[in-house]
mmCIF file of C-alpha atoms in Angstrom:
data_model
loop_
_atom_site.group_PDB
_atom_site.id
_atom_site.type_symbol
_atom_site.label_atom_id
_atom_site.label_comp_id
_atom_site.label_asym_id
_atom_site.label_seq_id
_atom_site.Cartn_x
_atom_site.Cartn_y
_atom_site.Cartn_z
ATOM 1 C CA MET A 199 0.000 0.000 0.000
ATOM 2 C CA ALA A 200 1.300 3.463 -0.853
ATOM 3 C CA THR A 201 2.238 5.854 1.929
ATOM 4 C CA ASP A 202 0.335 9.117 2.380
ATOM 5 C CA ASP A 203 3.351 11.118 1.122
ATOM 6 C CA THR A 204 3.673 9.002 -2.028
ATOM 7 C CA THR A 205 -0.066 9.139 -2.667
ATOM 8 C CA ALA A 206 -0.048 12.931 -2.244
ATOM 9 C CA GLN A 207 2.914 13.260 -4.641
ATOM 10 C CA VAL A 208 1.225 11.075 -7.270
ATOM 11 C CA HIS A 209 -2.088 12.911 -6.918
ATOM 12 C CA GLY A 210 -0.403 16.316 -7.067
ATOM 13 C CA TRP A 211 1.701 15.358 -10.070
ATOM 14 C CA PHE A 212 -1.281 14.097 -12.084
ATOM 15 C CA THR A 213 -3.465 17.042 -11.068
ATOM 16 C CA GLY A 214 -0.751 19.420 -12.274
ATOM 17 C CA ARG A 215 0.126 17.414 -15.389
ATOM 18 C CA LEU A 216 -3.320 16.729 -16.849
ATOM 19 C CA PRO A 217 -4.582 19.286 -19.367
ATOM 20 C CA GLU A 218 -7.270 21.676 -18.140
ATOM 21 C CA GLY A 219 -10.707 20.911 -19.472
ATOM 22 C CA TRP A 220 -10.299 17.142 -19.660
ATOM 23 C CA PHE A 221 -12.428 16.532 -16.578
ATOM 24 C CA THR A 222 -15.095 18.409 -14.619
ATOM 25 C CA GLY A 223 -12.914 18.361 -11.491
ATOM 26 C CA ALA A 224 -9.735 16.906 -10.046
ATOM 27 C CA PRO A 225 -9.094 13.315 -11.119
ATOM 28 C CA GLU A 226 -9.497 10.421 -8.698
ATOM 29 C CA ILE A 227 -6.175 8.613 -8.314
ATOM 30 C CA VAL A 228 -6.336 4.992 -7.143
ATOM 31 C CA GLN A 229 -2.951 3.468 -6.388
ATOM 32 C CA ASP A 230 -1.786 0.028 -5.308
ATOM 33 C CA ARG A 231 1.578 -1.760 -5.457
ATOM 34 C CA GLU A 232 1.471 -2.347 -9.215
ATOM 35 C CA GLU A 233 -0.715 0.307 -10.757
ATOM 36 C CA ILE A 234 -1.860 3.922 -10.682
ATOM 37 C CA ALA A 235 -5.399 4.327 -12.046
ATOM 38 C CA VAL A 236 -6.450 7.803 -13.146
ATOM 39 C CA LEU A 237 -10.228 8.325 -13.240
ATOM 40 C CA GLY A 238 -11.635 11.593 -14.481
ATOM 41 C CA THR A 239 -15.233 12.725 -14.441
ATOM 42 C CA LEU A 240 -16.825 13.775 -17.720
ATOM 43 C CA PRO A 241 -19.913 15.994 -17.897
ATOM 44 C CA ASP A 242 -23.101 14.016 -17.260
ATOM 45 C CA PRO A 243 -25.452 13.417 -20.161
ATOM 46 C CA PRO A 244 -28.462 15.747 -20.260
ATOM 47 C CA ALA A 245 -31.201 14.777 -17.792
ATOM 48 C CA ASP A 246 -33.843 14.616 -20.538
ATOM 49 C CA VAL A 247 -32.091 11.770 -22.403
ATOM 50 C CA PRO A 248 -34.405 8.736 -22.516
ATOM 51 C CA GLU A 249 -33.203 5.783 -20.434
ATOM 52 C CA ALA A 250 -32.944 3.613 -23.568
ATOM 53 C CA GLU A 251 -30.358 6.051 -25.011
ATOM 54 C CA ARG A 252 -28.472 6.795 -21.785
ATOM 55 C CA ALA A 253 -26.091 3.807 -21.757
ATOM 56 C CA ALA A 254 -25.230 4.266 -25.435
ATOM 57 C CA LEU A 255 -24.659 7.999 -24.939
ATOM 58 C CA ILE A 256 -22.319 7.371 -21.993
ATOM 59 C CA GLU A 257 -20.446 4.750 -24.014
ATOM 60 C CA GLY A 258 -20.145 7.212 -26.901
ATOM 61 C CA LEU A 259 -18.906 10.068 -24.695
ATOM 62 C CA ALA A 260 -16.323 7.810 -23.060
ATOM 63 C CA GLY A 261 -15.207 6.446 -26.435
ATOM 64 C CA ARG A 262 -14.835 9.917 -27.910
ATOM 65 C CA PHE A 263 -12.784 11.072 -24.922
ATOM 66 C CA ARG A 264 -10.611 7.952 -25.179
ATOM 67 C CA GLU A 265 -9.847 8.493 -28.867
ATOM 68 C CA GLU A 266 -9.365 12.268 -28.669
ATOM 69 C CA THR A 267 -6.942 12.053 -25.726
ATOM 70 C CA ARG A 268 -5.090 8.832 -26.585
ATOM 71 C CA GLU A 269 -1.722 10.283 -27.669
ATOM 72 C CA ARG A 270 -1.556 12.734 -24.772
ATOM 73 C CA ARG A 271 -2.589 10.064 -22.216
ATOM 74 C CA ILE A 272 0.141 7.732 -23.507
ATOM 75 C CA GLU A 273 2.715 10.515 -23.207
ATOM 76 C CA ILE A 274 1.623 11.356 -19.645
ATOM 77 C CA ALA A 275 1.512 7.672 -18.662
ATOM 78 C CA ARG A 276 5.047 7.035 -19.942
ATOM 79 C CA GLU A 277 6.348 10.019 -18.022
ATOM 80 C CA ALA A 278 4.538 8.900 -14.844
ATOM 81 C CA GLU A 279 5.739 5.292 -15.232
ATOM 82 C CA ARG A 280 9.354 6.486 -15.371
ATOM 83 C CA ARG A 281 8.848 8.806 -12.413
ATOM 84 C CA PHE A 282 6.818 6.542 -10.094
ATOM 85 C CA ARG A 283 7.906 3.099 -11.406
ATOM 86 C CA GLN A 284 4.321 1.901 -11.711
ATOM 87 C CA LYS A 285 2.036 1.253 -14.662
ATOM 88 C CA VAL A 286 -0.712 3.788 -15.326
ATOM 89 C CA SER A 287 -4.262 2.927 -16.317
ATOM 90 C CA TRP A 288 -7.025 5.290 -17.378
ATOM 91 C CA GLY A 289 -10.772 5.540 -17.025
ATOM 92 C CA VAL A 290 -13.641 7.983 -16.891
ATOM 93 C CA VAL A 291 -16.790 8.420 -14.844
ATOM 94 C CA CYS A 292 -19.826 9.674 -16.745
ATOM 95 C CA GLY A 293 -23.416 9.662 -15.598
ATOM 96 C CA GLY A 294 -22.483 7.579 -12.575
ATOM 97 C CA GLU A 295 -20.913 4.866 -14.753
ATOM 98 C CA THR A 296 -17.196 4.044 -14.644
ATOM 99 C CA VAL A 297 -15.534 3.078 -17.930
ATOM 100 C CA MET A 298 -11.945 1.823 -17.676
ATOM 101 C CA PHE A 299 -9.807 2.034 -20.816
ATOM 102 C CA THR A 300 -6.780 0.151 -19.624
ATOM 103 C CA THR A 301 -6.073 -1.842 -16.490
ATOM 104 C CA LEU A 302 -3.450 -4.319 -15.431
ATOM 105 C CA SER A 303 -4.287 -7.936 -14.899
ATOM 106 C CA VAL A 304 -1.824 -9.133 -12.277
ATOM 107 C CA PRO A 305 -1.400 -12.836 -11.481
ATOM 108 C CA VAL A 306 -1.984 -13.769 -7.857
ATOM 109 C CA MET A 307 -1.214 -17.179 -6.433
ATOM 110 C CA THR A 308 -3.253 -18.696 -3.637
ATOM 111 C CA ARG A 309 -3.700 -22.053 -1.936
ATOM 112 C CA LEU A 310 -7.238 -23.354 -1.599
ATOM 113 C CA ARG A 311 -8.643 -26.304 0.268
ATOM 114 C CA GLN A 312 -10.924 -28.792 -1.462
ATOM 115 C CA ALA A 313 -14.176 -27.123 -0.377
ATOM 116 C CA GLU A 314 -12.923 -23.789 -1.738
ATOM 117 C CA ARG A 315 -11.822 -25.384 -5.020
ATOM 118 C CA GLN A 316 -15.268 -26.978 -5.321
ATOM 119 C CA VAL A 317 -16.837 -23.507 -5.194
ATOM 120 C CA LEU A 318 -14.670 -22.442 -8.135
ATOM 121 C CA ASP A 319 -15.356 -25.687 -10.018
ATOM 122 C CA THR A 320 -19.120 -25.178 -9.541
ATOM 123 C CA LEU A 321 -18.874 -21.704 -11.075
ATOM 124 C CA VAL A 322 -16.955 -23.165 -14.023
ATOM 125 C CA ALA A 323 -19.409 -26.058 -14.474
ATOM 126 C CA ALA A 324 -22.345 -23.617 -14.388
ATOM 127 C CA GLY A 325 -20.761 -21.467 -17.096
ATOM 128 C CA VAL A 326 -20.367 -18.458 -14.795
ATOM 129 C CA ALA A 327 -16.605 -18.569 -15.396
ATOM 130 C CA ARG A 328 -14.344 -20.155 -18.011
ATOM 131 C CA SER A 329 -11.689 -21.317 -15.560
ATOM 132 C CA ARG A 330 -10.834 -21.468 -11.871
ATOM 133 C CA SER A 331 -8.866 -18.252 -12.354
ATOM 134 C CA ASP A 332 -11.909 -16.464 -13.818
ATOM 135 C CA ALA A 333 -14.101 -17.926 -11.066
ATOM 136 C CA LEU A 334 -11.780 -16.598 -8.373
ATOM 137 C CA ALA A 335 -11.789 -13.135 -9.984
ATOM 138 C CA TRP A 336 -15.612 -13.301 -10.115
ATOM 139 C CA CYS A 337 -15.711 -14.127 -6.384
ATOM 140 C CA VAL A 338 -13.400 -11.227 -5.538
ATOM 141 C CA ARG A 339 -15.574 -8.804 -7.569
ATOM 142 C CA LEU A 340 -18.714 -10.118 -5.842
ATOM 143 C CA VAL A 341 -17.219 -9.653 -2.382
ATOM 144 C CA GLY A 342 -15.960 -6.179 -3.308
ATOM 145 C CA LYS A 343 -19.357 -5.169 -4.659
ATOM 146 C CA ASN A 344 -21.204 -6.370 -1.565
ATOM 147 C CA THR A 345 -18.791 -5.043 1.041
ATOM 148 C CA ASP A 346 -17.841 -1.602 -0.298
ATOM 149 C CA THR A 347 -18.539 0.128 3.018
ATOM 150 C CA TRP A 348 -16.581 -2.389 5.058
ATOM 151 C CA LEU A 349 -13.622 -2.313 2.644
ATOM 152 C CA ALA A 350 -13.624 1.508 2.671
ATOM 153 C CA GLU A 351 -13.485 1.508 6.480
ATOM 154 C CA LEU A 352 -10.649 -1.029 6.392
ATOM 155 C CA ARG A 353 -8.677 1.095 3.893
ATOM 156 C CA ASP A 354 -9.184 4.176 6.089
ATOM 157 C CA ALA A 355 -7.895 2.239 9.098
ATOM 158 C CA LEU A 356 -4.818 1.129 7.135
ATOM 159 C CA GLN A 357 -4.099 4.728 6.138
ATOM 160 C CA HIS A 358 -4.316 5.701 9.807
ATOM 161 C CA VAL A 359 -1.852 2.917 10.685
ATOM 162 C CA ASP A 360 0.531 4.192 7.966
ATOM 163 C CA ARG A 361 0.318 7.747 9.364
ATOM 164 C CA VAL A 362 1.003 6.591 12.942
ATOM 165 C CA ARG A 363 3.841 4.316 11.813
ATOM 166 C CA SER A 364 5.484 7.169 9.893
ATOM 167 C CA THR A 365 5.673 9.285 13.079
ATOM 168 C CA GLY A 366 7.485 6.535 15.002
ATOM 169 C CA PRO A 367 11.252 6.075 15.326
ATOM 170 C CA ASP A 368 13.292 4.838 12.364
ATOM 171 C CA VAL A 369 14.572 1.411 13.420
ATOM 172 C CA ASN A 370 16.675 0.962 10.261
ATOM 173 C CA SER A 371 19.269 3.596 11.197
#
């Protein structure tokens, strides 16, 4: 997990580096050990757009932004990757929907007991997932979706621990 200082530096750098007018406000920067995700908010579609058109309009707005900003985003990402030694991914939020353009898919190894493997195998057999790997990713997304509040509280607590730890003595000197 990134420290508060590193997170602040990354956020400040992207806020200063991104062209004005790309987003309706400051970008949201989500950082973990492998990746920095930059999410910017686009203007919402007009309120009078019929619901049947809304999803297509959001997809079109996100697609247009992606194409029109591609070269500049690549340039900024390369610069950030050299500076922060992490990959950069991009996405937008429009009309309450998040559309990610690029994200990393990082392998994670785990050991599962038979009962846990049977859960994954059931998801594969039912056609919910193509493989145990896909089934595990599906399970993680389901847990994340259903425990957003709890995970947010846990992340806040970890940030507090990082802040307290950073004020303690340096035992490496």
